[in-house]
Coordinates of C-alpha atoms in Angstrom, one line a residue:
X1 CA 0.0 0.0 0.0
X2 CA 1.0 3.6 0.0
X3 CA -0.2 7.1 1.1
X4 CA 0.5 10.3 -0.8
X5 CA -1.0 13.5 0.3
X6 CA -0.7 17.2 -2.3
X7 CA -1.7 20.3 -0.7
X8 CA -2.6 23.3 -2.4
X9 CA -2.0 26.7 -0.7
X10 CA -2.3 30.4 -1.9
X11 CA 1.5 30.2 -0.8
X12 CA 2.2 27.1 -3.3
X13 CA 2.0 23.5 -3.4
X14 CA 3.3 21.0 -1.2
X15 CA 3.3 17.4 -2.0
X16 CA 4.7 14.5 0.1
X17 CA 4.8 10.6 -0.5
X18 CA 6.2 7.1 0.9
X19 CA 7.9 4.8 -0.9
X20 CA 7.1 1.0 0.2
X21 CA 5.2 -1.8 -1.7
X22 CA 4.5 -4.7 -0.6
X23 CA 2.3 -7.6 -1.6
X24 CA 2.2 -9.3 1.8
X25 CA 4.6 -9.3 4.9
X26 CA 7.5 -11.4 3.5
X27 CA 7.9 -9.5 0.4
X28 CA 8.4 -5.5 1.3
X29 CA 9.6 -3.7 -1.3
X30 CA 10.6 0.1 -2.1
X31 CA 9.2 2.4 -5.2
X32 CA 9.2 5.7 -5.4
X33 CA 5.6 7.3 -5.5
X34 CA 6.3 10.8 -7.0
X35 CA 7.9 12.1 -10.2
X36 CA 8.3 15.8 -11.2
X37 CA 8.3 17.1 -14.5
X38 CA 9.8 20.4 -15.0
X39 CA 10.7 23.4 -17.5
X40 CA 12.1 25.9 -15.6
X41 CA 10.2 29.4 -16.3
X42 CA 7.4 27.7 -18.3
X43 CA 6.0 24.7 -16.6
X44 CA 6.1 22.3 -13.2
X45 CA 4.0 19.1 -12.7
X46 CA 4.1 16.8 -10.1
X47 CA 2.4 13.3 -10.2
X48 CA 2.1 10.9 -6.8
X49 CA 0.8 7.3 -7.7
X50 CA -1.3 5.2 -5.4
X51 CA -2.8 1.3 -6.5
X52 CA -1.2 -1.5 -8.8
X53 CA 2.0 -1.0 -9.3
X54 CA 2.5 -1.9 -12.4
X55 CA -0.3 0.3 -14.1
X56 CA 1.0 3.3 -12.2
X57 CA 4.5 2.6 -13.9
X58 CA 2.9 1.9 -16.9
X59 CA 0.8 5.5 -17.1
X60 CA 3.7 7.3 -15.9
X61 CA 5.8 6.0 -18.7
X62 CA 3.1 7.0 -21.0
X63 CA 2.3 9.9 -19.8
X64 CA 5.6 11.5 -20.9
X65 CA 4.5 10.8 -24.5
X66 CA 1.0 10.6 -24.3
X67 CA -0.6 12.7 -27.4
X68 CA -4.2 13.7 -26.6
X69 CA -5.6 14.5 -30.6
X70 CA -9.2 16.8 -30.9
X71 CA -10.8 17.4 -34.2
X72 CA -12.2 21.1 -34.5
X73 CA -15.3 22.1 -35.5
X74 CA -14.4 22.5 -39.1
X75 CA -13.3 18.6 -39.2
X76 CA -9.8 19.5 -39.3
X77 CA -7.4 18.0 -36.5
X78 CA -6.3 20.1 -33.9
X79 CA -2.2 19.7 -33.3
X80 CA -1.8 17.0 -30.2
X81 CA -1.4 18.0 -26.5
X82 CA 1.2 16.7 -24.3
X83 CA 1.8 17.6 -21.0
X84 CA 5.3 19.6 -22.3
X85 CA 3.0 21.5 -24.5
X86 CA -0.3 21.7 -22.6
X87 CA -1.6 25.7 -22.2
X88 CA -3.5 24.5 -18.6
X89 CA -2.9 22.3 -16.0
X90 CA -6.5 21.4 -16.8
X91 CA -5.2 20.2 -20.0
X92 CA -2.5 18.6 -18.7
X93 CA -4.5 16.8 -16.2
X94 CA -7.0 15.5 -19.6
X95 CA -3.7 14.0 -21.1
X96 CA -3.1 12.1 -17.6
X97 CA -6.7 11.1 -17.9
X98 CA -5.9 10.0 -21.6
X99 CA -2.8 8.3 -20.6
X100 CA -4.9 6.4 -17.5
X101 CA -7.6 4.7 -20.0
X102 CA -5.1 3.6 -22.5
X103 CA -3.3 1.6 -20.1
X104 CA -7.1 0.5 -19.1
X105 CA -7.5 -0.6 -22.5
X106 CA -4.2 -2.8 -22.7
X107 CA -4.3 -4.6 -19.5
X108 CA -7.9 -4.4 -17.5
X109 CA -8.6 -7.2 -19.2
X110 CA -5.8 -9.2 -18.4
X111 CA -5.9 -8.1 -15.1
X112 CA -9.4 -9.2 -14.8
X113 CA -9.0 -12.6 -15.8
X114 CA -6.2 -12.9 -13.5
X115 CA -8.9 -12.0 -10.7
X116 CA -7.5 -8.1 -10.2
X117 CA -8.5 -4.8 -10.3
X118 CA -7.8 -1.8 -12.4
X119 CA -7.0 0.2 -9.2
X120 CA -5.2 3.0 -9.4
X121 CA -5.0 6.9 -8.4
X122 CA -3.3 9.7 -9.3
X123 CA -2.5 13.3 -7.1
X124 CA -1.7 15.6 -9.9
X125 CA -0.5 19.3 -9.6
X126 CA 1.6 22.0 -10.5
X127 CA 1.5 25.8 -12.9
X128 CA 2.0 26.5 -16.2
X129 CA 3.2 29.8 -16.8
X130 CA 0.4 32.3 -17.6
X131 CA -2.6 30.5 -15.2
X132 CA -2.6 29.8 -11.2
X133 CA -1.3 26.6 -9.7
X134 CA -3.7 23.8 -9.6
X135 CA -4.1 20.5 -7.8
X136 CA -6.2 17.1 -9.6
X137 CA -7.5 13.9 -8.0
X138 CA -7.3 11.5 -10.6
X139 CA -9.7 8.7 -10.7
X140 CA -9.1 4.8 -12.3
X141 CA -11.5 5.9 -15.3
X142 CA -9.2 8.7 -15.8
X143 CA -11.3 11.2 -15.1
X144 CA -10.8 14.3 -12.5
X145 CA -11.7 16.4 -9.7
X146 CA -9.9 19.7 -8.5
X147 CA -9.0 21.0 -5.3
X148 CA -10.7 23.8 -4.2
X149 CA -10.7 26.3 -1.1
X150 CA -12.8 24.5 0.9
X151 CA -11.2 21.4 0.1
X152 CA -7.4 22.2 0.0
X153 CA -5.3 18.5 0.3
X154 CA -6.0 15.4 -1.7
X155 CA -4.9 12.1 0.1
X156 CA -4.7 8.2 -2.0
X157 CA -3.8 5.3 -0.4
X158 CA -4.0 4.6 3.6
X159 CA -6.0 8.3 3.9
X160 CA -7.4 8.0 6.8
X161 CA -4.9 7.8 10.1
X162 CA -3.2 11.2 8.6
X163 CA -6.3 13.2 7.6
X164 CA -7.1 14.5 10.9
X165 CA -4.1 16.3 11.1
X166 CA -5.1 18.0 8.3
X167 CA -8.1 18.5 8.6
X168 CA -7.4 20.8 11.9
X169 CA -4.6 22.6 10.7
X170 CA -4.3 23.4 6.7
X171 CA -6.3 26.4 5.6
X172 CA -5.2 28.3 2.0
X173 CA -3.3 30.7 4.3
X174 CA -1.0 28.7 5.6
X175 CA 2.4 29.3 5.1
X176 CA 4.2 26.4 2.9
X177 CA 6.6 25.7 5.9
X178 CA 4.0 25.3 8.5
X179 CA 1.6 22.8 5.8
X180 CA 5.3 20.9 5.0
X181 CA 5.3 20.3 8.4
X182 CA 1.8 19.1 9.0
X183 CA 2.3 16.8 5.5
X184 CA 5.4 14.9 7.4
X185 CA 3.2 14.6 10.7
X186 CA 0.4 13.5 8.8
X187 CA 2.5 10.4 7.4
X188 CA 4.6 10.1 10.2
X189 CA 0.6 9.2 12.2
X190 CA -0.2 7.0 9.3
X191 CA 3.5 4.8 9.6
X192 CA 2.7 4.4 13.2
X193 CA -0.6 2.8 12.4
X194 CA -0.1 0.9 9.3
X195 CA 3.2 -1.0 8.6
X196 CA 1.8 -0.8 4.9
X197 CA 3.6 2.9 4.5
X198 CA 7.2 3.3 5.1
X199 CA 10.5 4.9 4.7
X200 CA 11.8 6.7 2.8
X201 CA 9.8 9.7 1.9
X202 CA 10.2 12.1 -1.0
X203 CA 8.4 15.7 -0.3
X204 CA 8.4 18.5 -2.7
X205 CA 7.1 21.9 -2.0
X206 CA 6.7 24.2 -4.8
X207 CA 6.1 28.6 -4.3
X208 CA 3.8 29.8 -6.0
X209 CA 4.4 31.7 -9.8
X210 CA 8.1 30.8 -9.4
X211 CA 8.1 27.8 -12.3
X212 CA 10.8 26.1 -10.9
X213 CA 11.5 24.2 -7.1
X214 CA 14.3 23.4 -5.9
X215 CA 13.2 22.1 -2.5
X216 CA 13.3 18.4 -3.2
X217 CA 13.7 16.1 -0.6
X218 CA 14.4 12.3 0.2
X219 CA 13.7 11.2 3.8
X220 CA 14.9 8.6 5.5
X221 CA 15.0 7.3 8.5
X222 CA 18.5 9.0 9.8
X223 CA 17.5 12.3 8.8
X224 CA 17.5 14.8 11.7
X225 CA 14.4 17.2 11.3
X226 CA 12.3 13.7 11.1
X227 CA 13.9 12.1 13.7
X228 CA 12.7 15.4 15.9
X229 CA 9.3 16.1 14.7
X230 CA 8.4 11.6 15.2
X231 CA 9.9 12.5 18.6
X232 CA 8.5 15.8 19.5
X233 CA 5.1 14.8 17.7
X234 CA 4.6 11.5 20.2
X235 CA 5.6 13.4 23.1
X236 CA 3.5 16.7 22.9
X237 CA 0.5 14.1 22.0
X238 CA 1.2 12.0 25.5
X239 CA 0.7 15.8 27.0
X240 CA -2.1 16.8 25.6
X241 CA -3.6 13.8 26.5
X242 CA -1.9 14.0 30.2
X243 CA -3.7 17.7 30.3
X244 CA -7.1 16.5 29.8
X245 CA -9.1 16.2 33.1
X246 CA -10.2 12.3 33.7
X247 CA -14.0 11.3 33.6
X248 CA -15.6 11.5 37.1
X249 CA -18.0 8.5 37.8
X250 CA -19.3 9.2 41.3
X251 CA -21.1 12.3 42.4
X252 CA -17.9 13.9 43.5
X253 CA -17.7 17.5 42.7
X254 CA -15.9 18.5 38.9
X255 CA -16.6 21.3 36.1
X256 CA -17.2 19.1 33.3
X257 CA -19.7 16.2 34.8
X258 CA -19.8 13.2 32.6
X259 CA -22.6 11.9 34.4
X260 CA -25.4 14.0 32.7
X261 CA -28.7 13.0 31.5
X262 CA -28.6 13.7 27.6
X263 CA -30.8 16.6 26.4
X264 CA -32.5 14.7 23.6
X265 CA -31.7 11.1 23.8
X266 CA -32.6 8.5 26.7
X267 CA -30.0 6.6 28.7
X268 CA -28.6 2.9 27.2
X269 CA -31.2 0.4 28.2
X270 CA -30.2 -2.9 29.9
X271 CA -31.6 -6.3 29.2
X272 CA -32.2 -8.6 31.8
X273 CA -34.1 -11.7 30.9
X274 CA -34.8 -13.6 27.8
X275 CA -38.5 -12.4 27.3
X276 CA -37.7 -9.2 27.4
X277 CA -38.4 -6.7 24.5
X278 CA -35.5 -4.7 22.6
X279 CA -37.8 -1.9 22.0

């Protein structure tokens, strides 16, 4: 399994993946999740792969030459897109799309009479120069949606052990350090409950209308700044937790009674003997 998480941010974009695959627990294996493709001062794309291996590797490959061919309304053929060519990240996200359903068409098939799935999903982001920066959850059908204020982050893979984390901290205002930060705690919760996500890690965060990053990372496990925030993260947790009152259950005296009849509902009901009635 895997869990990659992109964030968009008026600041930029900051996107953030693990690297293990396994396909049960004697056979543990590492791939890298992410690829950036980049012309400095016209273009940056970022793709993070979650699902079968194999078709993820097999769209990214494609995608680098995938050629999505319209036919205008006068019946003549418009010249092809590519992601190196692509006027939108819209566009660019259509050719992933593209790129997703020929592999479909080549191996679902297959894969279906070997008794598997077409599962795979795509985080897909960047700018190209003359439009904002935009962020796409791309679907197994190859089609799309895109982040928006409300909704900031896409997650794929093991989702749900980092997403509180984000949930109470990313708004578009936050500043790119501050959401890099709560990316790597966001996986760092999801290694500690799910030995399918693992070391290393490759995070890159991109400013905004700059067409270029160079803040591309690999981490591992002996990297400092990780070894600190696992640390501080677990221990600032345990005093939180510590910091909370405990529940009172006798009648002794406390400011937040937990032993209070509920406004609208009626206490648990017990059940005593066999003829008696659940409702």
């Amino acid at each position: 399994m895997t869990y990659c998480v992109g964030i968009k941010l008026n600041a930029g974009l900051v996107f953030l993946s693990d690297s293990r695959t396994n396909a049960g627990v004697d056979h543990i294996s590492t791939f890298r999740k992410m690829i950036v493709y980049e012309q400095p001062g016209d273009r940056v794309m970022v793709l993070l792969s979650a699902g079968n291996l194999s078709i993820s590797q097999s769209v990214r490959e494609i995608l680098q030459i995938e050629e999505l061919r319209e036919t205008k309304e006068s019946g003549e053929e418009s010249p092809p897109i590519t992601i190196w060519n692509a006027k939108s990240m819209f566009d660019a996200a259509r050719v992933l799309g593209s790129a997703v359903r020929h592999v479909y068409d080549r191996d679902a098939e297959a894969l279906k009479h070997a008794g598997l799935d077409f599962n795979v999903s795509f985080i897909f982001g960047g700018q190209v120069k003359g439009e904002g920066m935009r962020l796409f959850l791309v679907y197994a059908a190859g089609n799309f949606i895109e982040a928006t204020t409300e909704t900031p982050y896409f997650q794929v893979g093991e989702s749900k052990y980092g997403k509180p984390v984000l949930d109470r901290v990313l708004t578009p205002e936050t500043p790119l350090d501050e959401a890099a930060k709560c990316a790597l705690v966001s996986m760092d919760s999801t290694m500690k409950s799910n030995l399918s996500v693992g070391l290393p890690l490759d995070l890159v965060v991109y400013e905004a209308n700059t067409l270029r990053t160079d803040k591309v990372i690999c981490i591992d496990a002996d990297n400092p700044y990780y070894r600190m925030m696992h640390n501080s993260w677990g221990q600032k947790l345990r005093e939180v937790f510590d910091s909370i009152e405990d529940p009172v259950w006798d009648d002794a005296y406390t400011e937040h009674p937990l032993k209070m009849p509920a406004t609208r509902h009626s206490p648990l009901r017990k059940i005593s003997t066999p003829e008696e009635k659940l409702i």
